[in-house]
Amino acid sequence: PIRRSALGALGGLGSTDWESFHHGGEDPACSEPVEVAYLSAIVGRCIEDEPAAEVRASACRAIGHVCATVPAGAGGFDKIWATLSSSMRSCLRDSNQSVRCMALLAVGN
């Protein structure tokens, strides 16, 4: 339940929130902008490595909201669109209907 709630909060961030992450600079422990690191973590931990379908669906929904909120090419997001599209393609083939539905939302956005 906590992962789904956290993903819901992440999906609720607005464009100014993501812009403030971008202008906050890079995480010294990470070689990429903070916003890209956050989205990479979602993709890696909550979609690709996640056994619970409801968490995968929530992650797809959060990514869909982020895609609708942040314009393509903004900040460092151009680096992660290829990763997102690959993960969304696998979610579109997921055996769980909720995951497929939320992946369609993400792809549509």
CSV table of N, CA and C in Angstrom, one decimal:
chain,number,residue,atom,x,y,z
A,1,PRO,N,0.8,-1.2,0.0
A,1,PRO,CA,0.0,0.0,0.0
A,1,PRO,C,0.8,1.3,0.0
A,2,ILE,N,2.0,1.2,0.7
A,2,ILE,CA,2.8,2.5,0.8
A,2,ILE,C,3.4,2.8,-0.6
A,3,ARG,N,3.8,1.8,-1.3
A,3,ARG,CA,4.4,2.0,-2.7
A,3,ARG,C,3.4,2.7,-3.6
A,4,ARG,N,2.1,2.2,-3.5
A,4,ARG,CA,1.1,2.7,-4.4
A,4,ARG,C,0.8,4.2,-4.0
A,5,SER,N,0.8,4.5,-2.7
A,5,SER,CA,0.5,5.8,-2.2
A,5,SER,C,1.7,6.8,-2.7
A,6,ALA,N,2.9,6.3,-2.5
A,6,ALA,CA,4.0,7.1,-2.9
A,6,ALA,C,4.0,7.4,-4.4
A,7,LEU,N,3.6,6.4,-5.2
A,7,LEU,CA,3.5,6.6,-6.7
A,7,LEU,C,2.4,7.5,-7.0
A,8,GLY,N,1.3,7.5,-6.3
A,8,GLY,CA,0.2,8.4,-6.5
A,8,GLY,C,0.7,9.9,-6.2
A,9,ALA,N,1.5,10.1,-5.1
A,9,ALA,CA,2.0,11.4,-4.8
A,9,ALA,C,3.0,11.8,-5.9
A,10,LEU,N,3.8,11.0,-6.4
A,10,LEU,CA,4.7,11.3,-7.4
A,10,LEU,C,4.0,11.7,-8.7
A,11,GLY,N,3.0,11.0,-9.0
A,11,GLY,CA,2.2,11.3,-10.2
A,11,GLY,C,1.4,12.6,-10.1
A,12,GLY,N,1.2,13.0,-8.9
A,12,GLY,CA,0.5,14.3,-8.6
A,12,GLY,C,1.4,15.5,-8.7
A,13,LEU,N,2.7,15.3,-8.9
A,13,LEU,CA,3.5,16.5,-8.9
A,13,LEU,C,3.2,17.3,-10.2
A,14,GLY,N,3.3,18.6,-10.1
A,14,GLY,CA,3.0,19.5,-11.3
A,14,GLY,C,4.3,19.8,-12.0
A,15,SER,N,4.2,20.5,-13.1
A,15,SER,CA,5.3,20.8,-13.9
A,15,SER,C,6.3,21.7,-13.2
A,16,THR,N,5.8,22.6,-12.3
A,16,THR,CA,6.7,23.5,-11.5
A,16,THR,C,7.5,22.7,-10.5
A,17,ASP,N,6.9,21.6,-10.0
A,17,ASP,CA,7.6,20.7,-9.1
A,17,ASP,C,8.8,20.0,-9.8
A,18,TRP,N,8.5,19.5,-11.0
A,18,TRP,CA,9.6,18.8,-11.8
A,18,TRP,C,10.6,19.8,-12.2
A,19,GLU,N,10.2,21.1,-12.5
A,19,GLU,CA,11.2,22.1,-12.9
A,19,GLU,C,12.1,22.4,-11.7
A,20,SER,N,11.5,22.5,-10.5
A,20,SER,CA,12.3,22.8,-9.3
A,20,SER,C,13.3,21.7,-9.1
A,21,PHE,N,12.9,20.4,-9.3
A,21,PHE,CA,13.9,19.3,-9.2
A,21,PHE,C,15.0,19.5,-10.2
A,22,HIS,N,14.7,19.9,-11.4
A,22,HIS,CA,15.7,20.1,-12.5
A,22,HIS,C,16.6,21.2,-12.1
A,23,HIS,N,16.1,22.3,-11.6
A,23,HIS,CA,16.9,23.5,-11.2
A,23,HIS,C,17.7,23.3,-9.9
A,24,GLY,N,17.3,22.2,-9.2
A,24,GLY,CA,18.0,21.9,-8.0
A,24,GLY,C,19.4,21.2,-8.3
A,25,GLY,N,19.6,20.9,-9.5
A,25,GLY,CA,20.9,20.4,-9.9
A,25,GLY,C,20.9,18.9,-9.9
A,26,GLU,N,22.1,18.4,-9.9
A,26,GLU,CA,22.3,16.9,-10.0
A,26,GLU,C,22.6,16.4,-8.6
A,27,ASP,N,22.2,15.2,-8.3
A,27,ASP,CA,22.5,14.5,-7.1
A,27,ASP,C,24.0,14.2,-7.1
A,28,PRO,N,24.8,14.6,-6.1
A,28,PRO,CA,26.2,14.3,-6.2
A,28,PRO,C,26.5,12.8,-6.3
A,29,ALA,N,25.6,12.0,-5.7
A,29,ALA,CA,25.8,10.5,-5.8
A,29,ALA,C,25.4,9.9,-7.1
A,30,CYS,N,24.9,10.7,-8.0
A,30,CYS,CA,24.3,10.2,-9.2
A,30,CYS,C,24.8,11.0,-10.4
A,31,SER,N,25.0,10.4,-11.5
A,31,SER,CA,25.6,11.1,-12.7
A,31,SER,C,24.5,11.7,-13.6
A,32,GLU,N,23.3,11.7,-13.2
A,32,GLU,CA,22.2,12.3,-14.0
A,32,GLU,C,21.4,13.2,-13.2
A,33,PRO,N,20.6,14.1,-13.9
A,33,PRO,CA,19.7,15.0,-13.2
A,33,PRO,C,18.8,14.3,-12.2
A,34,VAL,N,18.4,14.9,-11.2
A,34,VAL,CA,17.6,14.3,-10.1
A,34,VAL,C,16.2,13.8,-10.7
A,35,GLU,N,15.6,14.6,-11.6
A,35,GLU,CA,14.3,14.1,-12.1
A,35,GLU,C,14.4,12.8,-12.9
A,36,VAL,N,15.5,12.7,-13.6
A,36,VAL,CA,15.7,11.5,-14.4
A,36,VAL,C,16.0,10.3,-13.5
A,37,ALA,N,16.8,10.6,-12.4
A,37,ALA,CA,17.1,9.5,-11.4
A,37,ALA,C,15.8,9.0,-10.8
A,38,TYR,N,14.8,9.9,-10.5
A,38,TYR,CA,13.6,9.5,-9.9
A,38,TYR,C,12.8,8.7,-10.8
A,39,LEU,N,12.7,9.1,-12.0
A,39,LEU,CA,11.9,8.3,-13.0
A,39,LEU,C,12.6,7.0,-13.3
A,40,SER,N,13.9,7.0,-13.4
A,40,SER,CA,14.6,5.7,-13.6
A,40,SER,C,14.3,4.7,-12.4
A,41,ALA,N,14.3,5.3,-11.2
A,41,ALA,CA,14.0,4.4,-10.0
A,41,ALA,C,12.6,3.8,-10.1
A,42,ILE,N,11.6,4.6,-10.6
A,42,ILE,CA,10.2,4.1,-10.7
A,42,ILE,C,10.2,3.0,-11.8
A,43,VAL,N,10.8,3.3,-12.9
A,43,VAL,CA,10.8,2.3,-13.9
A,43,VAL,C,11.5,1.0,-13.5
A,44,GLY,N,12.7,1.1,-12.9
A,44,GLY,CA,13.4,-0.1,-12.5
A,44,GLY,C,12.8,-0.8,-11.3
A,45,ARG,N,12.3,-0.1,-10.3
A,45,ARG,CA,11.9,-0.8,-9.1
A,45,ARG,C,10.4,-1.1,-9.1
A,46,CYS,N,9.6,-0.3,-9.7
A,46,CYS,CA,8.1,-0.4,-9.6
A,46,CYS,C,7.5,-0.9,-10.9
A,47,ILE,N,8.2,-1.1,-11.9
A,47,ILE,CA,7.7,-1.7,-13.1
A,47,ILE,C,8.4,-3.0,-13.5
A,48,GLU,N,9.7,-2.9,-13.8
A,48,GLU,CA,10.5,-4.0,-14.3
A,48,GLU,C,10.7,-5.1,-13.2
A,49,ASP,N,10.9,-4.7,-12.0
A,49,ASP,CA,11.3,-5.6,-10.9
A,49,ASP,C,10.1,-5.9,-9.9
A,50,GLU,N,8.9,-5.4,-10.2
A,50,GLU,CA,7.8,-5.5,-9.3
A,50,GLU,C,6.9,-6.7,-9.5
A,51,PRO,N,6.8,-7.5,-8.5
A,51,PRO,CA,5.8,-8.7,-8.7
A,51,PRO,C,4.4,-8.3,-8.5
A,52,ALA,N,4.0,-7.3,-7.8
A,52,ALA,CA,2.7,-6.9,-7.5
A,52,ALA,C,2.1,-6.1,-8.6
A,53,ALA,N,1.0,-6.6,-9.2
A,53,ALA,CA,0.4,-6.0,-10.4
A,53,ALA,C,-0.2,-4.6,-10.0
A,54,GLU,N,-0.7,-4.4,-8.8
A,54,GLU,CA,-1.3,-3.1,-8.4
A,54,GLU,C,-0.2,-2.0,-8.3
A,55,VAL,N,1.0,-2.4,-7.9
A,55,VAL,CA,2.1,-1.5,-7.9
A,55,VAL,C,2.6,-1.1,-9.3
A,56,ARG,N,2.6,-2.1,-10.2
A,56,ARG,CA,3.0,-1.9,-11.6
A,56,ARG,C,2.0,-0.9,-12.2
A,57,ALA,N,0.7,-1.2,-11.9
A,57,ALA,CA,-0.4,-0.3,-12.5
A,57,ALA,C,-0.2,1.1,-12.0
A,58,SER,N,0.0,1.3,-10.7
A,58,SER,CA,0.2,2.6,-10.1
A,58,SER,C,1.4,3.3,-10.7
A,59,ALA,N,2.5,2.6,-10.9
A,59,ALA,CA,3.7,3.2,-11.5
A,59,ALA,C,3.4,3.6,-13.0
A,60,CYS,N,2.6,2.8,-13.7
A,60,CYS,CA,2.3,3.2,-15.1
A,60,CYS,C,1.4,4.5,-15.0
A,61,ARG,N,0.5,4.5,-14.1
A,61,ARG,CA,-0.4,5.7,-13.9
A,61,ARG,C,0.4,7.0,-13.6
A,62,ALA,N,1.4,6.8,-12.7
A,62,ALA,CA,2.2,7.9,-12.3
A,62,ALA,C,3.0,8.4,-13.5
A,63,ILE,N,3.6,7.5,-14.3
A,63,ILE,CA,4.4,7.9,-15.4
A,63,ILE,C,3.5,8.6,-16.5
A,64,GLY,N,2.2,8.1,-16.6
A,64,GLY,CA,1.3,8.8,-17.5
A,64,GLY,C,1.0,10.2,-17.1
A,65,HIS,N,0.9,10.4,-15.8
A,65,HIS,CA,0.7,11.8,-15.3
A,65,HIS,C,1.9,12.7,-15.5
A,66,VAL,N,3.1,12.1,-15.3
A,66,VAL,CA,4.3,12.8,-15.5
A,66,VAL,C,4.4,13.2,-17.0
A,67,CYS,N,4.1,12.3,-17.9
A,67,CYS,CA,4.2,12.5,-19.3
A,67,CYS,C,3.2,13.6,-19.7
A,68,ALA,N,2.1,13.7,-19.1
A,68,ALA,CA,1.1,14.7,-19.4
A,68,ALA,C,1.5,16.1,-18.8
A,69,THR,N,2.3,16.1,-17.7
A,69,THR,CA,2.6,17.3,-17.0
A,69,THR,C,3.9,18.0,-17.5
A,70,VAL,N,4.9,17.2,-17.9
A,70,VAL,CA,6.2,17.7,-18.3
A,70,VAL,C,6.3,17.6,-19.8
A,71,PRO,N,6.5,18.8,-20.4
A,71,PRO,CA,6.7,18.8,-21.9
A,71,PRO,C,7.9,17.9,-22.3
A,72,ALA,N,7.7,17.2,-23.4
A,72,ALA,CA,8.8,16.5,-24.0
A,72,ALA,C,10.0,17.4,-24.2
A,73,GLY,N,11.2,16.9,-23.9
A,73,GLY,CA,12.4,17.6,-24.1
A,73,GLY,C,12.7,18.6,-23.0
A,74,ALA,N,11.9,18.7,-22.0
A,74,ALA,CA,12.1,19.6,-20.8
A,74,ALA,C,13.2,19.0,-19.9
A,75,GLY,N,14.1,19.8,-19.5
A,75,GLY,CA,15.1,19.4,-18.5
A,75,GLY,C,15.9,18.2,-19.1
A,76,GLY,N,16.1,17.2,-18.2
A,76,GLY,CA,16.8,16.0,-18.6
A,76,GLY,C,15.9,14.9,-19.0
A,77,PHE,N,14.6,15.2,-19.2
A,77,PHE,CA,13.7,14.1,-19.6
A,77,PHE,C,14.0,13.5,-20.9
A,78,ASP,N,14.6,14.1,-21.8
A,78,ASP,CA,14.9,13.5,-23.1
A,78,ASP,C,15.7,12.3,-23.0
A,79,LYS,N,16.5,12.2,-21.9
A,79,LYS,CA,17.3,11.0,-21.7
A,79,LYS,C,16.5,9.8,-21.3
A,80,ILE,N,15.4,9.9,-20.8
A,80,ILE,CA,14.6,8.8,-20.2
A,80,ILE,C,13.5,8.3,-21.1
A,81,TRP,N,13.1,9.1,-22.1
A,81,TRP,CA,11.9,8.7,-22.9
A,81,TRP,C,12.1,7.3,-23.5
A,82,ALA,N,13.3,7.0,-24.0
A,82,ALA,CA,13.5,5.7,-24.6
A,82,ALA,C,13.3,4.6,-23.6
A,83,THR,N,13.8,4.8,-22.4
A,83,THR,CA,13.6,3.8,-21.3
A,83,THR,C,12.1,3.6,-21.0
A,84,LEU,N,11.4,4.8,-20.9
A,84,LEU,CA,10.0,4.7,-20.6
A,84,LEU,C,9.2,4.0,-21.6
A,85,SER,N,9.5,4.3,-22.9
A,85,SER,CA,8.8,3.7,-24.0
A,85,SER,C,9.0,2.2,-24.0
A,86,SER,N,10.2,1.7,-23.7
A,86,SER,CA,10.5,0.3,-23.7
A,86,SER,C,9.7,-0.4,-22.5
A,87,SER,N,9.7,0.2,-21.4
A,87,SER,CA,9.0,-0.3,-20.2
A,87,SER,C,7.5,-0.3,-20.5
A,88,MET,N,7.0,0.8,-21.1
A,88,MET,CA,5.5,0.8,-21.4
A,88,MET,C,5.1,-0.2,-22.4
A,89,ARG,N,6.0,-0.5,-23.3
A,89,ARG,CA,5.7,-1.6,-24.3
A,89,ARG,C,5.5,-2.9,-23.6
A,90,SER,N,6.4,-3.2,-22.6
A,90,SER,CA,6.3,-4.5,-21.8
A,90,SER,C,5.0,-4.4,-21.0
A,91,CYS,N,4.7,-3.3,-20.4
A,91,CYS,CA,3.5,-3.2,-19.6
A,91,CYS,C,2.2,-3.4,-20.5
A,92,LEU,N,2.3,-3.0,-21.7
A,92,LEU,CA,1.1,-3.2,-22.6
A,92,LEU,C,0.9,-4.7,-22.9
A,93,ARG,N,1.9,-5.5,-22.6
A,93,ARG,CA,1.8,-7.0,-22.8
A,93,ARG,C,1.6,-7.7,-21.5
A,94,ASP,N,1.5,-6.9,-20.4
A,94,ASP,CA,1.3,-7.5,-19.1
A,94,ASP,C,0.1,-8.4,-19.0
A,95,SER,N,0.2,-9.4,-18.2
A,95,SER,CA,-1.0,-10.4,-18.0
A,95,SER,C,-2.1,-9.8,-17.2
A,96,ASN,N,-1.8,-8.7,-16.5
A,96,ASN,CA,-2.9,-8.0,-15.7
A,96,ASN,C,-3.5,-6.9,-16.4
A,97,GLN,N,-4.9,-6.9,-16.4
A,97,GLN,CA,-5.6,-5.9,-17.1
A,97,GLN,C,-5.4,-4.5,-16.6
A,98,SER,N,-5.3,-4.3,-15.3
A,98,SER,CA,-5.1,-3.0,-14.7
A,98,SER,C,-3.8,-2.4,-15.2
A,99,VAL,N,-2.8,-3.2,-15.2
A,99,VAL,CA,-1.4,-2.7,-15.7
A,99,VAL,C,-1.5,-2.3,-17.1
A,100,ARG,N,-2.2,-3.1,-18.0
A,100,ARG,CA,-2.3,-2.8,-19.4
A,100,ARG,C,-3.1,-1.5,-19.5
A,101,CYS,N,-4.2,-1.3,-18.8
A,101,CYS,CA,-5.0,-0.1,-18.8
A,101,CYS,C,-4.2,1.2,-18.5
A,102,MET,N,-3.4,1.1,-17.4
A,102,MET,CA,-2.6,2.2,-17.0
A,102,MET,C,-1.4,2.5,-17.9
A,103,ALA,N,-0.9,1.4,-18.5
A,103,ALA,CA,0.1,1.6,-19.5
A,103,ALA,C,-0.4,2.3,-20.8
A,104,LEU,N,-1.7,2.0,-21.1
A,104,LEU,CA,-2.3,2.7,-22.2
A,104,LEU,C,-2.5,4.2,-21.9
A,105,LEU,N,-2.8,4.5,-20.6
A,105,LEU,CA,-2.9,5.9,-20.2
A,105,LEU,C,-1.5,6.6,-20.4
A,106,ALA,N,-0.5,5.9,-19.9
A,106,ALA,CA,0.9,6.5,-20.0
A,106,ALA,C,1.3,6.7,-21.5
A,107,VAL,N,1.0,5.7,-22.3
A,107,VAL,CA,1.4,5.8,-23.7
A,107,VAL,C,0.6,6.9,-24.4
A,108,GLY,N,-0.7,7.0,-24.0
A,108,GLY,CA,-1.6,8.1,-24.6
A,108,GLY,C,-1.1,9.5,-24.3
A,109,ASN,N,-0.6,9.6,-23.1
A,109,ASN,CA,-0.1,10.9,-22.6
A,109,ASN,C,1.2,11.2,-23.2
